[in-house]
mmCIF file with all atom_site columns, C-alpha atoms in Angstrom:
data_model
loop_
_atom_site.group_PDB
_atom_site.id
_atom_site.type_symbol
_atom_site.label_atom_id
_atom_site.label_alt_id
_atom_site.label_comp_id
_atom_site.label_asym_id
_atom_site.label_entity_id
_atom_site.label_seq_id
_atom_site.pdbx_PDB_ins_code
_atom_site.Cartn_x
_atom_site.Cartn_y
_atom_site.Cartn_z
_atom_site.occupancy
_atom_site.B_iso_or_equiv
_atom_site.pdbx_formal_charge
_atom_site.auth_seq_id
_atom_site.auth_comp_id
_atom_site.auth_asym_id
_atom_site.auth_atom_id
_atom_site.pdbx_PDB_model_num
ATOM 1  C CA . MET A 1 1  ? 0.305   0.069  -0.090  1.00 82.00 ? 19  MET A CA 1
ATOM 2  C CA . TYR A 1 2  ? 2.822   2.112  0.115   1.00 83.00 ? 20  TYR A CA 1
ATOM 3  C CA . GLY A 1 3  ? 2.266   3.550  -3.313  1.00 81.00 ? 21  GLY A CA 1
ATOM 4  C CA . LEU A 1 4  ? -0.906  5.070  -3.166  1.00 89.00 ? 22  LEU A CA 1
ATOM 5  C CA . ASP A 1 5  ? 1.196   7.030  0.054   1.00 89.00 ? 23  ASP A CA 1
ATOM 6  C CA . ALA A 1 6  ? 3.706   7.740  -2.505  1.00 90.00 ? 24  ALA A CA 1
ATOM 7  C CA . LEU A 1 7  ? 0.574   9.160  -4.630  1.00 90.00 ? 25  LEU A CA 1
ATOM 8  C CA . ALA A 1 8  ? 0.147   11.345 -2.167  1.00 92.00 ? 26  ALA A CA 1
ATOM 9  C CA . HIS A 1 9  ? 3.521   12.732 -1.160  1.00 91.00 ? 27  HIS A CA 1
ATOM 10 C CA . GLY A 1 10 ? 3.695   13.607 -4.950  1.00 90.00 ? 28  GLY A CA 1
ATOM 11 C CA . ALA A 1 11 ? 0.382   15.631 -4.540  1.00 92.00 ? 29  ALA A CA 1
ATOM 12 C CA . ALA A 1 12 ? 1.450   17.061 -0.704  1.00 92.00 ? 30  ALA A CA 1
ATOM 13 C CA . ALA A 1 13 ? 4.705   18.456 -2.472  1.00 90.00 ? 31  ALA A CA 1
ATOM 14 C CA . ALA A 1 14 ? 2.880   19.427 -5.990  1.00 90.00 ? 32  ALA A CA 1
ATOM 15 C CA . LEU A 1 15 ? 0.375   21.474 -4.393  1.00 91.00 ? 33  LEU A CA 1
ATOM 16 C CA . ALA A 1 16 ? 3.008   23.210 -2.187  1.00 92.00 ? 34  ALA A CA 1
ATOM 17 C CA . ALA A 1 17 ? 4.962   23.862 -5.387  1.00 91.00 ? 35  ALA A CA 1
ATOM 18 C CA . VAL A 1 18 ? 2.404   25.212 -7.381  1.00 90.00 ? 36  VAL A CA 1
ATOM 19 C CA . LEU A 1 19 ? 1.122   27.521 -5.389  1.00 91.00 ? 37  LEU A CA 1
ATOM 20 C CA . PRO A 1 20 ? 4.458   30.106 -4.761  1.00 94.00 ? 38  PRO A CA 1
ATOM 21 C CA . ALA A 1 21 ? 4.751   29.557 -8.669  1.00 94.00 ? 39  ALA A CA 1
ATOM 22 C CA . VAL A 1 22 ? 1.715   30.534 -9.820  1.00 94.00 ? 40  VAL A CA 1
ATOM 23 C CA . PHE A 1 23 ? 1.958   33.883 -7.932  1.00 94.00 ? 41  PHE A CA 1
ATOM 24 C CA . LEU A 1 24 ? 5.553   34.011 -9.383  1.00 95.00 ? 42  LEU A CA 1
ATOM 25 C CA . PHE A 1 25 ? 5.056   33.451 -13.198 1.00 95.00 ? 43  PHE A CA 1
ATOM 26 C CA . TRP A 1 26 ? 1.021   35.710 -12.603 1.00 93.00 ? 44  TRP A CA 1
ATOM 27 C CA . ARG A 1 27 ? 3.742   38.811 -11.769 1.00 92.00 ? 45  ARG A CA 1
ATOM 28 C CA . LEU A 1 28 ? 6.066   37.819 -14.042 1.00 94.00 ? 46  LEU A CA 1
ATOM 29 C CA . THR A 1 29 ? 3.631   37.718 -16.924 1.00 91.00 ? 47  THR A CA 1
ATOM 30 C CA . ALA A 1 30 ? 2.192   41.604 -16.680 1.00 88.00 ? 48  ALA A CA 1
ATOM 31 C CA . LEU A 1 31 ? 3.219   42.781 -19.867 1.00 89.00 ? 49  LEU A CA 1
ATOM 32 C CA . LEU A 1 32 ? 0.834   40.020 -20.916 1.00 86.00 ? 50  LEU A CA 1
ATOM 33 C CA . ALA A 1 33 ? -1.933  41.839 -19.942 1.00 83.00 ? 51  ALA A CA 1
ATOM 34 C CA . SER A 1 34 ? -2.507  43.763 -22.997 1.00 84.00 ? 52  SER A CA 1
ATOM 35 C CA . GLY A 1 35 ? -2.605  41.059 -25.106 1.00 82.00 ? 53  GLY A CA 1
ATOM 36 C CA . HIS A 1 36 ? -5.362  38.464 -25.637 1.00 86.00 ? 54  HIS A CA 1
ATOM 37 C CA . ARG A 1 37 ? -8.085  38.322 -22.483 1.00 85.00 ? 55  ARG A CA 1
ATOM 38 C CA . ALA A 1 38 ? -6.442  34.246 -21.769 1.00 88.00 ? 56  ALA A CA 1
ATOM 39 C CA . LEU A 1 39 ? -2.756  34.776 -23.041 1.00 91.00 ? 57  LEU A CA 1
ATOM 40 C CA . ARG A 1 40 ? -1.200  35.611 -19.262 1.00 91.00 ? 58  ARG A CA 1
ATOM 41 C CA . PRO A 1 41 ? -3.480  32.924 -17.227 1.00 93.00 ? 59  PRO A CA 1
ATOM 42 C CA . PHE A 1 42 ? -2.912  30.330 -19.939 1.00 94.00 ? 60  PHE A CA 1
ATOM 43 C CA . VAL A 1 43 ? 1.044   30.729 -19.988 1.00 95.00 ? 61  VAL A CA 1
ATOM 44 C CA . THR A 1 44 ? 0.478   31.462 -15.652 1.00 95.00 ? 62  THR A CA 1
ATOM 45 C CA . CYS A 1 45 ? -0.451  28.179 -15.256 1.00 95.00 ? 63  CYS A CA 1
ATOM 46 C CA . CYS A 1 46 ? 1.710   26.039 -17.753 1.00 96.00 ? 64  CYS A CA 1
ATOM 47 C CA . ALA A 1 47 ? 4.887   27.761 -16.634 1.00 96.00 ? 65  ALA A CA 1
ATOM 48 C CA . ALA A 1 48 ? 3.998   26.965 -13.313 1.00 96.00 ? 66  ALA A CA 1
ATOM 49 C CA . TYR A 1 49 ? 3.096   23.933 -14.260 1.00 96.00 ? 67  TYR A CA 1
ATOM 50 C CA . GLY A 1 50 ? 6.453   23.288 -15.504 1.00 95.00 ? 68  GLY A CA 1
ATOM 51 C CA . ALA A 1 51 ? 7.761   24.646 -12.904 1.00 94.00 ? 69  ALA A CA 1
ATOM 52 C CA . MET A 1 52 ? 5.449   22.228 -9.548  1.00 93.00 ? 70  MET A CA 1
ATOM 53 C CA . ALA A 1 53 ? 6.628   18.717 -12.086 1.00 93.00 ? 71  ALA A CA 1
ATOM 54 C CA . ALA A 1 54 ? 10.358  19.669 -11.585 1.00 93.00 ? 72  ALA A CA 1
ATOM 55 C CA . ALA A 1 55 ? 9.752   20.459 -8.193  1.00 91.00 ? 73  ALA A CA 1
ATOM 56 C CA . GLY A 1 56 ? 7.647   17.345 -7.472  1.00 90.00 ? 74  GLY A CA 1
ATOM 57 C CA . GLY A 1 57 ? 10.272  15.022 -9.454  1.00 90.00 ? 75  GLY A CA 1
ATOM 58 C CA . ILE A 1 58 ? 13.018  16.115 -7.454  1.00 91.00 ? 76  ILE A CA 1
ATOM 59 C CA . TRP A 1 59 ? 11.388  15.679 -4.423  1.00 88.00 ? 77  TRP A CA 1
ATOM 60 C CA . ALA A 1 60 ? 10.288  12.357 -5.470  1.00 89.00 ? 78  ALA A CA 1
ATOM 61 C CA . LEU A 1 61 ? 13.484  11.477 -6.325  1.00 89.00 ? 79  LEU A CA 1
ATOM 62 C CA . GLY A 1 62 ? 15.036  13.016 -2.951  1.00 90.00 ? 80  GLY A CA 1
ATOM 63 C CA . PHE A 1 63 ? 12.729  11.408 -0.451  1.00 89.00 ? 81  PHE A CA 1
ATOM 64 C CA . GLU A 1 64 ? 10.953  8.696  -1.718  1.00 87.00 ? 82  GLU A CA 1
ATOM 65 C CA . ARG A 1 65 ? 12.494  5.047  -1.898  1.00 87.00 ? 83  ARG A CA 1
ATOM 66 C CA . PRO A 1 66 ? 14.046  3.821  -5.096  1.00 84.00 ? 84  PRO A CA 1
ATOM 67 C CA . GLY A 1 67 ? 11.281  1.603  -6.994  1.00 88.00 ? 85  GLY A CA 1
ATOM 68 C CA . TYR A 1 68 ? 8.321   4.611  -5.903  1.00 90.00 ? 86  TYR A CA 1
ATOM 69 C CA . ALA A 1 69 ? 9.088   7.305  -6.751  1.00 90.00 ? 87  ALA A CA 1
ATOM 70 C CA . ASP A 1 70 ? 7.353   6.774  -9.943  1.00 91.00 ? 88  ASP A CA 1
ATOM 71 C CA . GLU A 1 71 ? 3.870   7.305  -8.647  1.00 91.00 ? 89  GLU A CA 1
ATOM 72 C CA . ALA A 1 72 ? 5.186   10.409 -6.456  1.00 91.00 ? 90  ALA A CA 1
ATOM 73 C CA . ILE A 1 73 ? 5.316   11.766 -9.623  1.00 93.00 ? 91  ILE A CA 1
ATOM 74 C CA . GLY A 1 74 ? 2.343   10.779 -11.299 1.00 93.00 ? 92  GLY A CA 1
ATOM 75 C CA . GLY A 1 75 ? 0.987   11.979 -7.771  1.00 92.00 ? 93  GLY A CA 1
ATOM 76 C CA . ALA A 1 76 ? 2.395   15.106 -8.706  1.00 93.00 ? 94  ALA A CA 1
ATOM 77 C CA . LEU A 1 77 ? 1.219   15.582 -12.375 1.00 94.00 ? 95  LEU A CA 1
ATOM 78 C CA . ILE A 1 78 ? -2.546  14.340 -11.493 1.00 94.00 ? 96  ILE A CA 1
ATOM 79 C CA . ALA A 1 79 ? -2.491  17.050 -8.637  1.00 94.00 ? 97  ALA A CA 1
ATOM 80 C CA . GLY A 1 80 ? -0.766  19.813 -10.609 1.00 93.00 ? 98  GLY A CA 1
ATOM 81 C CA . ALA A 1 81 ? -3.087  19.595 -13.753 1.00 94.00 ? 99  ALA A CA 1
ATOM 82 C CA . GLY A 1 82 ? -6.056  19.610 -11.806 1.00 94.00 ? 100 GLY A CA 1
ATOM 83 C CA . PHE A 1 83 ? -4.861  22.489 -10.066 1.00 95.00 ? 101 PHE A CA 1
ATOM 84 C CA . ALA A 1 84 ? -3.355  24.393 -13.414 1.00 94.00 ? 102 ALA A CA 1
ATOM 85 C CA . VAL A 1 85 ? -6.613  23.813 -14.909 1.00 95.00 ? 103 VAL A CA 1
ATOM 86 C CA . LEU A 1 86 ? -8.559  25.362 -11.264 1.00 95.00 ? 104 LEU A CA 1
ATOM 87 C CA . ALA A 1 87 ? -6.369  28.027 -11.514 1.00 94.00 ? 105 ALA A CA 1
ATOM 88 C CA . PHE A 1 88 ? -5.630  28.932 -15.002 1.00 95.00 ? 106 PHE A CA 1
ATOM 89 C CA . LEU A 1 89 ? -10.223 29.116 -14.847 1.00 95.00 ? 107 LEU A CA 1
ATOM 90 C CA . ILE A 1 90 ? -9.553  31.422 -11.659 1.00 93.00 ? 108 ILE A CA 1
ATOM 91 C CA . LEU A 1 91 ? -7.132  33.900 -13.167 1.00 91.00 ? 109 LEU A CA 1
ATOM 92 C CA . LEU A 1 92 ? -9.321  33.707 -16.482 1.00 91.00 ? 110 LEU A CA 1
ATOM 93 C CA . LEU A 1 93 ? -12.025 35.879 -14.410 1.00 90.00 ? 111 LEU A CA 1
ATOM 94 C CA . PHE A 1 94 ? -9.624  38.191 -12.651 1.00 77.00 ? 112 PHE A CA 1
ATOM 95 C CA . PRO A 1 95 ? -11.083 41.952 -13.648 1.00 66.00 ? 113 PRO A CA 1
ATOM 96 C CA . ARG A 1 96 ? -8.451  43.725 -15.885 1.00 63.00 ? 114 ARG A CA 1
ATOM 97 C CA . LYS A 1 97 ? -7.428  46.694 -14.578 1.00 62.00 ? 115 LYS A CA 1
ATOM 98 C CA . ALA A 1 98 ? -8.206  49.746 -17.368 1.00 45.00 ? 116 ALA A CA 1
#
């Protein structure tokens, strides 16, 4: 049953890494605010997903048992994708500054 535990560990690591990444990339993509409405949230969430995948992979390879690192990375990718979709929808609904 450690595989399910590793899956949950990966999901927790992903959620811990993706929140600061979304905030950071939202601030860094301020120049895209004048473009299409969905461009800035899309770029933000894609970049945050990549940063989350890297952080989740590093965490899984460093702290999980060697045979269960793939389950931890899988959990990180699944949870990160779900949060990225949710964050995209939330950021898309932010009011635009004039």
